[in-house]
CSV table of C-alpha atoms and ligand atoms in Angstrom, one decimal:
chain,number,residue,atom,x,y,z
A,1,UNK,CA,60.4,18.1,16.4
A,2,UNK,CA,62.6,17.2,13.5
A,3,UNK,CA,63.5,13.8,14.8
A,4,UNK,CA,59.7,13.0,14.9
A,5,UNK,CA,59.1,13.6,11.2
A,6,UNK,CA,59.5,10.2,9.8
A,7,UNK,CA,58.5,8.2,12.9
A,8,UNK,CA,56.2,5.3,12.5
A,9,UNK,CA,53.7,5.1,15.3
A,10,UNK,CA,53.9,2.1,17.5
A,11,UNK,CA,50.9,0.5,19.0
A,12,UNK,CA,51.4,0.2,22.7
A,13,UNK,CA,50.1,-3.0,24.4
A,14,UNK,CA,48.0,-0.7,26.6
A,15,UNK,CA,46.1,0.6,23.6
A,16,UNK,CA,45.4,-3.0,22.4
A,17,UNK,CA,44.1,-3.9,25.8
A,18,UNK,CA,41.8,-0.9,25.9
A,19,UNK,CA,40.5,-1.6,22.4
A,20,UNK,CA,39.8,-5.2,23.3
A,21,UNK,CA,37.9,-4.1,26.4
A,22,UNK,CA,35.9,-1.7,24.3
A,23,UNK,CA,35.1,-4.4,21.8
A,24,UNK,CA,33.9,-6.7,24.6
A,25,UNK,CA,31.7,-3.9,26.1
A,26,UNK,CA,30.3,-3.1,22.7
A,27,UNK,CA,29.4,-6.7,22.0
A,28,UNK,CA,27.7,-7.1,25.4
A,29,UNK,CA,26.0,-3.7,25.1
A,30,UNK,CA,24.6,-4.4,21.7
A,31,UNK,CA,23.3,-7.8,22.6
A,32,UNK,CA,21.6,-6.3,25.6
A,33,UNK,CA,20.1,-3.6,23.3
A,34,UNK,CA,18.8,-6.0,20.8
A,35,UNK,CA,16.9,-7.8,23.5
A,36,UNK,CA,14.5,-4.8,23.4
A,37,UNK,CA,14.0,-4.9,19.7
A,38,UNK,CA,11.2,-7.4,19.6
A,39,UNK,CA,9.2,-5.0,21.8
A,40,UNK,CA,9.7,-2.3,19.2
A,41,UNK,CA,9.0,-4.3,16.0
A,42,UNK,CA,5.5,-5.4,15.0
A,43,UNK,CA,4.5,-9.1,15.3
A,44,UNK,CA,6.2,-11.5,12.9
A,45,UNK,CA,3.1,-12.3,10.9
A,46,UNK,CA,4.7,-13.8,7.8
A,47,UNK,CA,7.0,-16.6,7.0
A,48,UNK,CA,9.4,-14.0,5.6
A,49,UNK,CA,9.5,-11.9,8.8
A,50,UNK,CA,12.0,-14.1,10.7
A,51,UNK,CA,14.8,-13.9,8.2
A,52,UNK,CA,14.2,-10.1,7.8
A,53,UNK,CA,14.5,-9.6,11.5
A,54,UNK,CA,17.6,-11.8,11.8
A,55,UNK,CA,19.2,-9.7,9.1
A,56,UNK,CA,18.2,-6.6,11.0
A,57,UNK,CA,19.8,-7.9,14.2
A,58,UNK,CA,23.0,-8.6,12.4
A,59,UNK,CA,23.0,-5.1,11.0
A,60,UNK,CA,22.3,-3.5,14.3
A,61,UNK,CA,25.0,-5.6,16.1
A,62,UNK,CA,27.7,-5.0,13.6
A,63,UNK,CA,26.7,-1.3,13.2
A,64,UNK,CA,26.6,-1.0,17.0
A,65,UNK,CA,30.0,-2.5,17.5
A,66,UNK,CA,31.6,-0.3,14.9
A,67,UNK,CA,29.8,2.7,16.4
A,68,UNK,CA,30.8,2.0,20.0
A,69,UNK,CA,34.4,1.0,19.1
A,70,UNK,CA,35.0,4.3,17.1
A,71,UNK,CA,33.3,6.5,19.7
A,72,UNK,CA,35.3,4.7,22.4
A,73,UNK,CA,38.7,5.1,20.6
A,74,UNK,CA,37.8,8.8,20.0
A,75,UNK,CA,37.1,9.3,23.7
A,76,UNK,CA,40.3,7.5,24.7
A,77,UNK,CA,42.3,9.7,22.3
A,78,UNK,CA,40.7,12.9,23.6
A,79,UNK,CA,41.5,12.0,27.2
A,80,UNK,CA,44.9,10.3,27.0
A,81,UNK,CA,46.5,12.2,24.1
A,82,UNK,CA,45.3,15.7,24.9
A,83,UNK,CA,47.9,18.5,24.9
A,84,UNK,CA,49.5,19.1,28.3
A,85,UNK,CA,48.9,22.5,29.6
A,86,UNK,CA,51.4,25.0,28.3
A,87,UNK,CA,52.5,22.7,25.5
A,88,UNK,CA,52.4,24.9,22.3
A,89,UNK,CA,54.4,22.6,20.1
A,90,UNK,CA,53.1,20.6,17.2
A,91,UNK,CA,52.4,17.0,17.8
A,92,UNK,CA,54.6,14.3,16.4
A,93,UNK,CA,54.4,13.9,12.7
A,94,UNK,CA,53.4,10.4,11.6
A,95,UNK,CA,53.7,9.0,8.2
A,96,UNK,CA,51.3,6.2,8.2
A,97,UNK,CA,51.4,2.6,9.2
A,98,UNK,CA,51.1,0.1,6.4
A,99,UNK,CA,49.9,-2.7,8.6
A,100,UNK,CA,47.2,-0.7,10.3
A,101,UNK,CA,46.0,0.7,7.0
A,102,UNK,CA,45.7,-2.8,5.5
A,103,UNK,CA,43.9,-4.1,8.5
A,104,UNK,CA,41.4,-1.2,8.7
A,105,UNK,CA,40.7,-1.6,5.0
A,106,UNK,CA,40.3,-5.3,4.9
A,107,UNK,CA,38.1,-5.7,7.9
A,108,UNK,CA,35.4,-3.2,6.8
A,109,UNK,CA,35.6,-4.5,3.2
A,110,UNK,CA,35.0,-8.0,4.6
A,111,UNK,CA,32.1,-6.8,6.7
A,112,UNK,CA,30.5,-5.1,3.7
A,113,UNK,CA,30.8,-8.2,1.5
A,114,UNK,CA,29.5,-10.4,4.3
A,115,UNK,CA,26.4,-8.1,4.7
A,116,UNK,CA,25.9,-7.9,1.0
A,117,UNK,CA,25.9,-11.7,0.6
A,118,UNK,CA,23.6,-12.1,3.7
A,119,UNK,CA,21.1,-9.5,2.5
A,120,UNK,CA,21.1,-10.9,-1.1
A,121,UNK,CA,20.3,-14.3,0.3
A,122,UNK,CA,17.4,-13.1,2.4
A,123,UNK,CA,16.1,-11.1,-0.5
A,124,UNK,CA,16.3,-14.0,-2.9
A,125,UNK,CA,14.7,-16.3,-0.4
A,126,UNK,CA,11.8,-14.0,0.3
A,127,UNK,CA,11.0,-12.9,-3.2
A,128,UNK,CA,11.3,-16.4,-4.8
A,129,UNK,CA,8.1,-17.3,-6.8
A,130,UNK,CA,6.1,-20.0,-5.1
A,131,UNK,CA,4.7,-23.1,-6.9
A,132,UNK,CA,1.1,-22.2,-6.1
A,133,UNK,CA,-0.1,-18.7,-5.1
A,134,UNK,CA,-3.3,-17.2,-3.9
A,135,UNK,CA,-4.9,-20.6,-3.6
A,136,UNK,CA,-8.6,-20.3,-2.9
A,137,UNK,CA,-10.8,-23.3,-2.9
A,138,UNK,CA,-8.3,-25.2,-5.1
A,139,UNK,CA,-7.9,-22.4,-7.7
A,140,UNK,CA,-5.2,-19.9,-8.1
A,141,UNK,CA,-6.9,-16.5,-8.0
A,142,UNK,CA,-5.2,-13.4,-9.4
A,143,UNK,CA,-5.1,-10.5,-6.8
A,144,UNK,CA,-4.4,-7.0,-8.1
A,145,UNK,CA,-3.6,-4.0,-6.0
A,146,UNK,CA,-4.2,-0.5,-7.3
A,147,UNK,CA,-2.7,2.5,-5.7
A,148,UNK,CA,-4.1,6.0,-6.3
A,149,UNK,CA,-3.8,9.2,-4.4
A,150,UNK,CA,-4.8,8.4,-1.6
A,151,UNK,CA,-6.3,4.9,-1.4
A,152,UNK,CA,-5.5,1.2,-2.0
A,153,UNK,CA,-7.9,-1.1,-3.9
A,154,UNK,CA,-7.7,-4.9,-3.9
A,155,UNK,CA,-9.4,-6.9,-6.6
A,156,UNK,CA,-9.8,-10.7,-6.8
A,157,UNK,CA,-10.3,-12.2,-10.2
A,158,UNK,CA,-12.2,-15.1,-9.0
A,159,UNK,CA,-12.6,-17.1,-12.2
A,160,UNK,CA,-16.2,-17.7,-11.3
A,161,UNK,CA,-18.9,-16.7,-13.7
A,162,UNK,CA,-22.0,-14.6,-12.9
A,163,UNK,CA,-25.4,-15.2,-14.5
A,164,UNK,CA,-24.5,-12.8,-17.4
A,165,UNK,CA,-21.4,-14.8,-18.2
A,166,UNK,CA,-19.0,-12.3,-16.8
A,167,UNK,CA,-16.1,-13.2,-14.5
A,168,UNK,CA,-16.9,-12.3,-10.9
A,169,UNK,CA,-14.4,-9.8,-9.6
A,170,UNK,CA,-14.4,-9.1,-5.9
A,171,UNK,CA,-13.4,-5.6,-5.0
A,172,UNK,CA,-12.5,-5.5,-1.4
A,173,UNK,CA,-11.5,-1.9,-1.3
A,174,UNK,CA,-8.6,-1.1,1.1
A,175,UNK,CA,-8.6,-4.6,2.6
A,176,UNK,CA,-6.5,-7.6,1.6
A,177,UNK,CA,-8.2,-10.8,2.9
A,178,UNK,CA,-5.9,-13.8,3.3
A,179,UNK,CA,-5.5,-16.8,5.5
A,180,UNK,CA,-2.6,-18.5,7.4
A,181,UNK,CA,-0.5,-20.5,5.0
A,182,UNK,CA,-1.8,-18.9,1.8
A,183,UNK,CA,1.1,-17.9,-0.5
A,184,UNK,CA,0.2,-14.4,-1.4
A,185,UNK,CA,1.4,-12.9,-4.7
A,186,UNK,CA,0.1,-9.4,-5.5
A,187,UNK,CA,0.4,-7.5,-8.7
A,188,UNK,CA,0.7,-3.8,-7.9
A,189,UNK,CA,-0.1,-0.9,-10.2
A,190,UNK,CA,-0.3,2.8,-9.6
A,191,UNK,CA,-2.8,5.1,-11.2
A,192,UNK,CA,-0.8,8.2,-10.8
A,193,UNK,CA,2.5,8.8,-8.9
A,194,UNK,CA,4.9,6.4,-7.2
A,195,UNK,CA,3.4,4.8,-4.1
A,196,UNK,CA,4.8,2.1,-1.9
A,197,UNK,CA,2.8,-0.9,-0.5
A,198,UNK,CA,4.1,-1.6,3.0
A,199,UNK,CA,2.8,-4.1,5.4
A,200,UNK,CA,5.2,-3.8,8.5
A,201,UNK,CA,3.9,-7.0,10.2
A,202,UNK,CA,4.6,-9.0,7.0
A,203,UNK,CA,8.0,-7.3,6.6
A,204,UNK,CA,7.3,-6.6,2.9
A,205,UNK,CA,7.4,-3.3,1.0
A,206,UNK,CA,7.3,-2.7,-2.7
A,207,UNK,CA,7.1,0.5,-4.8
A,208,UNK,CA,4.4,1.0,-7.4
A,209,UNK,CA,5.9,2.5,-10.5
A,210,UNK,CA,4.1,4.6,-13.1
A,211,UNK,CA,4.5,3.4,-16.6
A,212,UNK,CA,2.9,3.7,-19.9
A,213,UNK,CA,-0.8,4.2,-19.1
A,214,UNK,CA,-1.8,2.7,-22.4
A,215,UNK,CA,-0.5,-0.7,-21.2
A,216,UNK,CA,-2.0,-0.3,-17.8
A,217,UNK,CA,1.2,1.0,-16.1
A,218,UNK,CA,4.1,-0.9,-15.0
A,219,UNK,CA,3.3,-3.8,-12.7
A,220,UNK,CA,5.5,-4.8,-9.7
A,221,UNK,CA,4.8,-7.7,-7.4
A,222,UNK,CA,5.1,-8.7,-3.8
A,223,UNK,CA,5.0,-12.1,-2.1
A,224,UNK,CA,4.5,-13.2,1.4
A,225,UNK,CA,2.9,-16.0,3.4
A,226,UNK,CA,1.0,-15.2,6.6
A,227,UNK,CA,1.8,-17.4,9.6
A,228,UNK,CA,0.2,-17.8,13.0
A,229,UNK,CA,1.2,-15.3,15.7
A,230,UNK,CA,1.2,-16.6,19.3
A,231,UNK,CA,-1.7,-15.2,21.3
A,232,UNK,CA,-3.4,-13.6,18.3
A,233,UNK,CA,-7.2,-13.9,17.8
A,234,UNK,CA,-8.3,-14.5,14.2
A,235,UNK,CA,-9.3,-12.9,12.0
A,236,UNK,CA,-6.4,-10.6,12.8
A,237,UNK,CA,-5.8,-7.2,11.2
A,238,UNK,CA,-2.5,-5.7,10.3
A,239,UNK,CA,-2.0,-2.2,8.8
A,240,UNK,CA,-1.0,-1.4,5.2
A,241,UNK,CA,0.5,2.0,4.7
A,242,UNK,CA,2.0,4.0,1.9
A,243,UNK,CA,5.7,4.3,2.3
A,244,UNK,CA,6.4,6.8,-0.5
A,245,UNK,CA,5.4,10.5,0.1
A,246,UNK,CA,2.8,10.9,-2.7
A,247,UNK,CA,1.0,14.1,-1.8
A,248,UNK,CA,-0.8,15.9,1.0
A,249,UNK,CA,-3.1,12.9,1.6
A,250,UNK,CA,-0.1,10.4,1.9
A,251,UNK,CA,-0.7,9.9,5.6
A,252,UNK,CA,-4.3,8.8,4.9
A,253,UNK,CA,-3.3,6.2,2.4
A,254,UNK,CA,-3.8,3.2,4.6
A,255,UNK,CA,-5.5,-0.2,4.5
A,256,UNK,CA,-5.6,-3.5,6.3
A,257,UNK,CA,-4.5,-7.1,5.8
A,258,UNK,CA,-7.1,-9.3,7.3
A,259,UNK,CA,-5.7,-12.7,8.1
A,260,UNK,CA,-8.1,-15.6,8.8
A,261,UNK,CA,-7.2,-18.6,10.9
A,262,UNK,CA,-7.5,-21.0,7.9
A,263,UNK,CA,-9.0,-21.4,4.5
A,264,UNK,CA,-12.4,-22.4,5.7
A,265,UNK,CA,-12.8,-19.4,7.9
A,266,UNK,CA,-11.6,-17.2,5.0
A,267,UNK,CA,-14.2,-18.8,2.7
A,268,UNK,CA,-17.0,-18.5,5.2
A,269,UNK,CA,-16.4,-15.0,6.4
A,270,UNK,CA,-15.1,-13.3,3.4
A,271,UNK,CA,-15.0,-15.1,0.0
A,272,UNK,CA,-18.3,-16.8,-0.3
A,273,UNK,CA,-20.3,-13.9,1.2
A,274,UNK,CA,-18.6,-11.5,-1.2
A,275,UNK,CA,-19.5,-13.8,-4.2
A,276,UNK,CA,-23.0,-14.3,-2.8
A,277,UNK,CA,-23.5,-10.5,-2.6
A,278,UNK,CA,-22.4,-10.1,-6.2
A,279,UNK,CA,-24.6,-13.0,-7.4
A,280,UNK,CA,-27.6,-11.8,-5.4
A,281,UNK,CA,-27.4,-8.0,-5.3
A,282,UNK,CA,-30.1,-6.2,-3.2
A,283,UNK,CA,-33.1,-5.5,-5.4
A,284,UNK,CA,-33.1,-1.9,-4.4
A,285,UNK,CA,-30.6,0.0,-6.6
A,286,UNK,CA,-30.0,2.6,-3.9
A,287,UNK,CA,-28.8,-0.1,-1.6
A,288,UNK,CA,-26.7,-1.8,-4.3
A,289,UNK,CA,-25.2,1.6,-5.0
A,290,UNK,CA,-24.4,2.2,-1.4
A,291,UNK,CA,-22.5,-1.1,-1.3
A,292,UNK,CA,-20.8,-0.6,-4.6
A,293,UNK,CA,-19.6,3.0,-4.1
A,294,UNK,CA,-17.6,1.9,-1.1
A,295,UNK,CA,-15.7,-0.5,-3.2
A,296,UNK,CA,-14.3,2.3,-5.3
A,297,UNK,CA,-11.8,4.9,-4.2
A,298,UNK,CA,-14.3,7.7,-4.2
A,299,UNK,CA,-13.7,8.1,-0.5
A,300,UNK,CA,-10.0,9.0,-1.1
A,301,UNK,CA,-11.1,12.3,-2.7
A,302,UNK,CA,-14.6,13.2,-1.5
A,303,UNK,CA,-16.5,14.1,1.7
A,304,UNK,CA,-19.7,12.3,2.3
A,305,UNK,CA,-21.0,12.4,5.8
A,306,UNK,CA,-23.4,9.5,5.4
A,307,UNK,CA,-20.5,7.1,4.7
A,308,UNK,CA,-17.9,8.8,6.9
A,309,UNK,CA,-15.8,10.1,4.0
A,310,UNK,CA,-13.5,13.0,4.9
A,311,UNK,CA,-11.2,13.7,1.9
A,312,UNK,CA,-11.0,17.1,0.2
A,313,UNK,CA,-9.4,16.6,-3.2
A,314,UNK,CA,-12.8,16.9,-4.8
A,315,UNK,CA,-16.0,18.7,-3.9
A,316,UNK,CA,-18.1,17.5,-1.0
A,317,UNK,CA,-20.8,15.0,-2.1
A,318,UNK,CA,-23.0,16.0,0.7
A,319,UNK,CA,-26.3,17.2,-0.9
A,320,UNK,CA,-25.0,16.4,-4.4
A,321,UNK,CA,-28.5,15.5,-5.5
A,322,UNK,CA,-29.7,19.0,-4.8
A,323,UNK,CA,-26.9,20.6,-6.8
A,324,UNK,CA,-26.6,18.2,-9.6
A,325,UNK,CA,-29.5,19.5,-11.7
A,326,UNK,CA,-28.1,23.0,-11.7
A,327,UNK,CA,-24.5,22.4,-12.7
A,328,UNK,CA,-24.9,22.1,-16.5
A,329,UNK,CA,-27.7,23.9,-18.3
A,330,UNK,CA,-29.9,21.4,-20.0
A,331,UNK,CA,-28.6,18.4,-18.0
A,332,UNK,CA,-30.8,16.7,-15.6
A,333,UNK,CA,-29.5,15.8,-12.1
A,334,UNK,CA,-29.2,12.1,-12.9
A,335,UNK,CA,-27.5,12.9,-16.3
A,336,UNK,CA,-25.0,15.1,-14.5
A,337,UNK,CA,-24.1,12.5,-11.9
A,338,UNK,CA,-23.7,9.8,-14.6
A,339,UNK,CA,-21.4,12.2,-16.5
A,340,UNK,CA,-19.5,13.2,-13.4
A,341,UNK,CA,-18.6,9.6,-12.6
A,342,UNK,CA,-17.9,8.2,-16.1
A,343,UNK,CA,-16.5,11.3,-17.7
A,344,UNK,CA,-15.8,13.9,-15.0
A,345,UNK,CA,-13.5,15.9,-17.3
A,346,UNK,CA,-16.6,16.9,-19.4
A,347,UNK,CA,-17.5,19.4,-16.7
A,348,UNK,CA,-15.0,20.5,-14.1
A,349,UNK,CA,-16.6,21.9,-10.9
A,350,UNK,CA,-15.5,25.6,-10.5
A,351,UNK,CA,-12.6,25.8,-8.1
A,352,UNK,CA,-11.3,22.3,-8.8
A,353,UNK,CA,-9.0,20.8,-11.4
A,354,UNK,CA,-9.3,17.7,-13.6
A,355,UNK,CA,-8.1,15.4,-10.9
A,356,UNK,CA,-10.9,12.9,-10.8
A,357,UNK,CA,-9.9,9.4,-11.8
A,358,UNK,CA,-11.7,7.8,-14.8
A,359,UNK,CA,-14.3,5.1,-14.1
A,360,UNK,CA,-15.8,3.0,-16.8
A,361,UNK,CA,-16.0,-0.4,-18.5
A,362,UNK,CA,-12.7,0.0,-20.1
A,363,UNK,CA,-10.8,1.1,-17.0
A,364,UNK,CA,-8.4,-1.2,-15.2
A,365,UNK,CA,-9.7,-3.4,-12.3
A,366,UNK,CA,-10.0,-1.0,-9.5
A,367,UNK,CA,-11.8,1.6,-11.7
A,368,UNK,CA,-13.8,-0.8,-13.9
A,369,UNK,CA,-17.4,0.2,-13.7
A,370,UNK,CA,-20.2,-1.4,-15.7
A,371,UNK,CA,-23.3,0.4,-16.8
A,372,UNK,CA,-25.2,-1.5,-14.2
A,373,UNK,CA,-22.8,-0.5,-11.4
A,374,UNK,CA,-22.9,3.2,-12.6
A,375,UNK,CA,-26.7,3.0,-12.5
A,376,UNK,CA,-26.7,1.8,-8.9
A,377,UNK,CA,-24.1,4.3,-7.8
A,378,UNK,CA,-26.1,7.1,-9.4
A,379,UNK,CA,-29.2,5.9,-7.8
A,380,UNK,CA,-27.5,6.1,-4.4
A,381,UNK,CA,-26.0,9.5,-5.0
A,382,UNK,CA,-29.4,10.7,-6.0
A,383,UNK,CA,-30.6,10.1,-2.5
A,384,UNK,CA,-27.9,12.4,-1.1
A,385,UNK,CA,-29.8,15.6,-0.7
A,386,UNK,CA,-32.6,17.3,1.0
A,387,UNK,CA,-35.2,17.6,-1.8
A,388,UNK,CA,-33.3,15.7,-4.4
A,389,UNK,CA,-33.8,16.8,-8.0
A,390,UNK,CA,-33.0,13.3,-9.3
A,391,UNK,CA,-35.8,11.3,-10.7
A,392,UNK,CA,-34.7,7.7,-10.6
A,393,UNK,CA,-38.1,6.4,-11.4
A,394,UNK,CA,-39.1,5.9,-15.0
A,395,UNK,CA,-36.2,7.7,-16.5
A,396,UNK,CA,-33.7,6.8,-19.2
A,397,UNK,CA,-30.5,8.7,-19.0
A,398,UNK,CA,-28.8,8.8,-22.3
A,399,UNK,CA,-25.0,8.4,-21.9
A,400,UNK,CA,-23.6,11.7,-23.1
A,401,UNK,CA,-22.1,11.5,-26.6
A,402,UNK,CA,-18.6,12.2,-25.3
A,403,UNK,CA,-18.7,9.1,-23.2
A,404,UNK,CA,-20.0,7.0,-26.0
A,405,UNK,CA,-17.2,8.1,-28.2
A,406,UNK,CA,-14.5,7.7,-25.5
A,407,UNK,CA,-15.6,4.2,-24.5
A,408,UNK,CA,-17.0,3.0,-27.8
A,409,UNK,CA,-20.2,2.3,-26.1
A,410,UNK,CA,-23.8,2.8,-27.1
A,411,UNK,CA,-25.8,2.4,-23.9
A,412,UNK,CA,-28.4,4.2,-22.0
A,413,UNK,CA,-29.1,3.8,-18.4
A,414,UNK,CA,-32.7,3.2,-17.3
A,415,UNK,CA,-33.9,4.3,-14.0
A,416,UNK,CA,-37.0,2.4,-12.9
A,417,UNK,CA,-38.9,0.4,-15.4
A,418,UNK,CA,-41.3,2.8,-17.1
A,419,UNK,CA,-40.7,4.5,-20.4
A,420,UNK,CA,-37.1,3.5,-20.8
A,421,UNK,CA,-38.2,0.9,-23.3
A,422,UNK,CA,-35.8,1.8,-26.0
A,423,UNK,CA,-32.8,1.4,-23.7
A,424,UNK,CA,-30.4,-1.3,-24.7
A,425,UNK,CA,-28.4,-1.7,-21.6
A,426,UNK,CA,-30.8,-1.8,-18.7
A,427,UNK,CA,-29.4,-5.1,-17.4
A,428,UNK,CA,-30.0,-3.7,-14.0
A,429,UNK,CA,-32.1,-6.3,-12.2
A,430,UNK,CA,-35.5,-4.7,-12.1
A,431,UNK,CA,-37.1,-4.2,-8.8
A,432,UNK,CA,-40.6,-3.2,-7.5
B,501,LIG,C1,-8.6,11.4,-7.5
B,501,LIG,C2,-9.6,12.0,-6.7
B,501,LIG,C3,-11.1,11.6,-7.0
B,501,LIG,C4,-11.6,10.4,-7.0
B,501,LIG,C5,-10.9,9.1,-6.7
B,501,LIG,C6,-13.0,10.5,-7.3
B,501,LIG,N1,-13.3,11.9,-7.5
B,501,LIG,FE1,-15.1,12.7,-7.9
B,501,LIG,N2,-14.2,14.5,-8.2
B,501,LIG,C7,-12.9,14.8,-8.0
B,501,LIG,C8,-12.7,16.2,-8.3
B,501,LIG,C9,-11.3,16.9,-8.2
B,501,LIG,C10,-13.9,16.7,-8.8
B,501,LIG,C11,-14.2,18.1,-9.3
B,501,LIG,C12,-13.6,18.3,-10.7
B,501,LIG,C13,-14.5,17.6,-11.7
B,501,LIG,O1,-15.7,17.9,-11.7
B,501,LIG,O2,-14.0,16.9,-12.5
B,501,LIG,C14,-14.9,15.6,-8.6
B,501,LIG,C15,-16.2,15.7,-9.0
B,501,LIG,C16,-17.2,14.7,-8.7
B,501,LIG,C17,-18.6,14.9,-8.8
B,501,LIG,C18,-19.3,16.2,-9.2
B,501,LIG,C19,-19.5,16.9,-7.9
B,501,LIG,C20,-20.2,18.2,-8.0
B,501,LIG,O3,-20.3,18.9,-6.9
B,501,LIG,O4,-20.6,18.6,-9.1
B,501,LIG,C21,-19.2,13.7,-8.5
B,501,LIG,C22,-20.7,13.4,-8.5
B,501,LIG,C23,-18.1,12.8,-8.2
B,501,LIG,N3,-16.9,13.4,-8.3
B,501,LIG,C24,-18.3,11.5,-7.8
B,501,LIG,C25,-17.3,10.6,-7.6
B,501,LIG,C26,-17.5,9.2,-7.4
B,501,LIG,C27,-18.9,8.5,-7.4
B,501,LIG,C28,-16.3,8.6,-7.3
B,501,LIG,C29,-15.9,7.1,-7.1
B,501,LIG,C30,-16.5,6.2,-8.1
B,501,LIG,C31,-15.3,9.7,-7.4
B,501,LIG,N4,-16.0,10.9,-7.6
B,501,LIG,C32,-13.9,9.5,-7.3
B,501,LIG,C33,-12.0,13.9,-7.5
B,501,LIG,C34,-12.1,12.5,-7.3
B,502,LIG,CU1,0.9,6.9,-1.6
């Protein structure tokens, strides 16, 4: 034993040959393995996806080679250098091999640096701001995404003006509409906790970070350009999911990217109809409300069978019109609904907490709600009941003082056209 103490291990030629064979087998095996990867990955639906996938292949190949090489060496050691039966002695005592140690430090260090440079390159390339973004009909349109437990909301600041002089904002709910070749740039904000906007087919993912609510949170952005996918029929749909565990409804926090074949299909099937609908709302406020309410994230917290909502963070809205008049003494059904939406904290339904998001004229994009929109939404909710207590004809609902104070508003909402003469905000297009 003693004569072994300061021995330097020698590397036998046989070991080198075995290692070389393993390296070869690993390379071939990994190449064969990666030929299956395209089947596993979603379609490459963005210009960015190719470089991301190539980076992924390089990582899998290098990682695979290292894995198989180490496991192979381990296996060889276990088989060829095992103790012979009856051998109770200690093994030879080695004191390192400077050459080996240098080699096995330099190679991994080199590999890590190589991967870092490669990854940084792909990242820089894919996140680089484009000269023109969100081009629609020759204009750059700002598109904001809002994440809230548990829904995504997309809003397009169209730059077009409605008859009242206000900018037309299209709220497309959980769907992002785009077309092949459009450079998309989204500004993301969360209304509560950290979420992560992930579109696997576009190979992009970006966290939404809470910030100072007074400044509207802390925006992050994400960029990608949809490209044509072989054999796809357009408009095509690709899932959006939340990639940051954000609560018990995290799994429900999904959406869709709808990709149109070209700009004209996008304009015809999404953009112009959306603007037309805003410019020419149905005369019936109930109908308007039914359309509007689906643009907000109410579905992420409430059950409402008539619209297929299934979420349980808040009370069910089935039959709300029957209960609304009995919730707060002295408050009519329509007053209660108005208050519930604009200032839900004023009365918290027993058994629930103050979790409902705020909606109102001063709220950020996804939660912005004008008096006219609130009027229509209330009119719709007033139809959700058996013998609704709401009277949406000839009624003026005074906005509760608390809301006036909070929003600095002084408006009433008029239902129908009758006595509500003194109202100063009934810009609801009158019907009947
Ligand atoms: C983040 C979850 C959440 C969202 C989003 C949300 N709500 Fe609520 N909602 C609640 C909770 C929780 C309550 C019960 C506590 C309270 O009254 O404030 C509630 C209460 C209500 C009530 C009173 C129900 C009753 O039985 O008295 C109405 C009406 C209502 N919400 C309508 C809406 C509408 C309309 C929207 C969309 C514009 C909406 N909510 C969006 C969580 C939410
Ligand atoms: Cu989330």
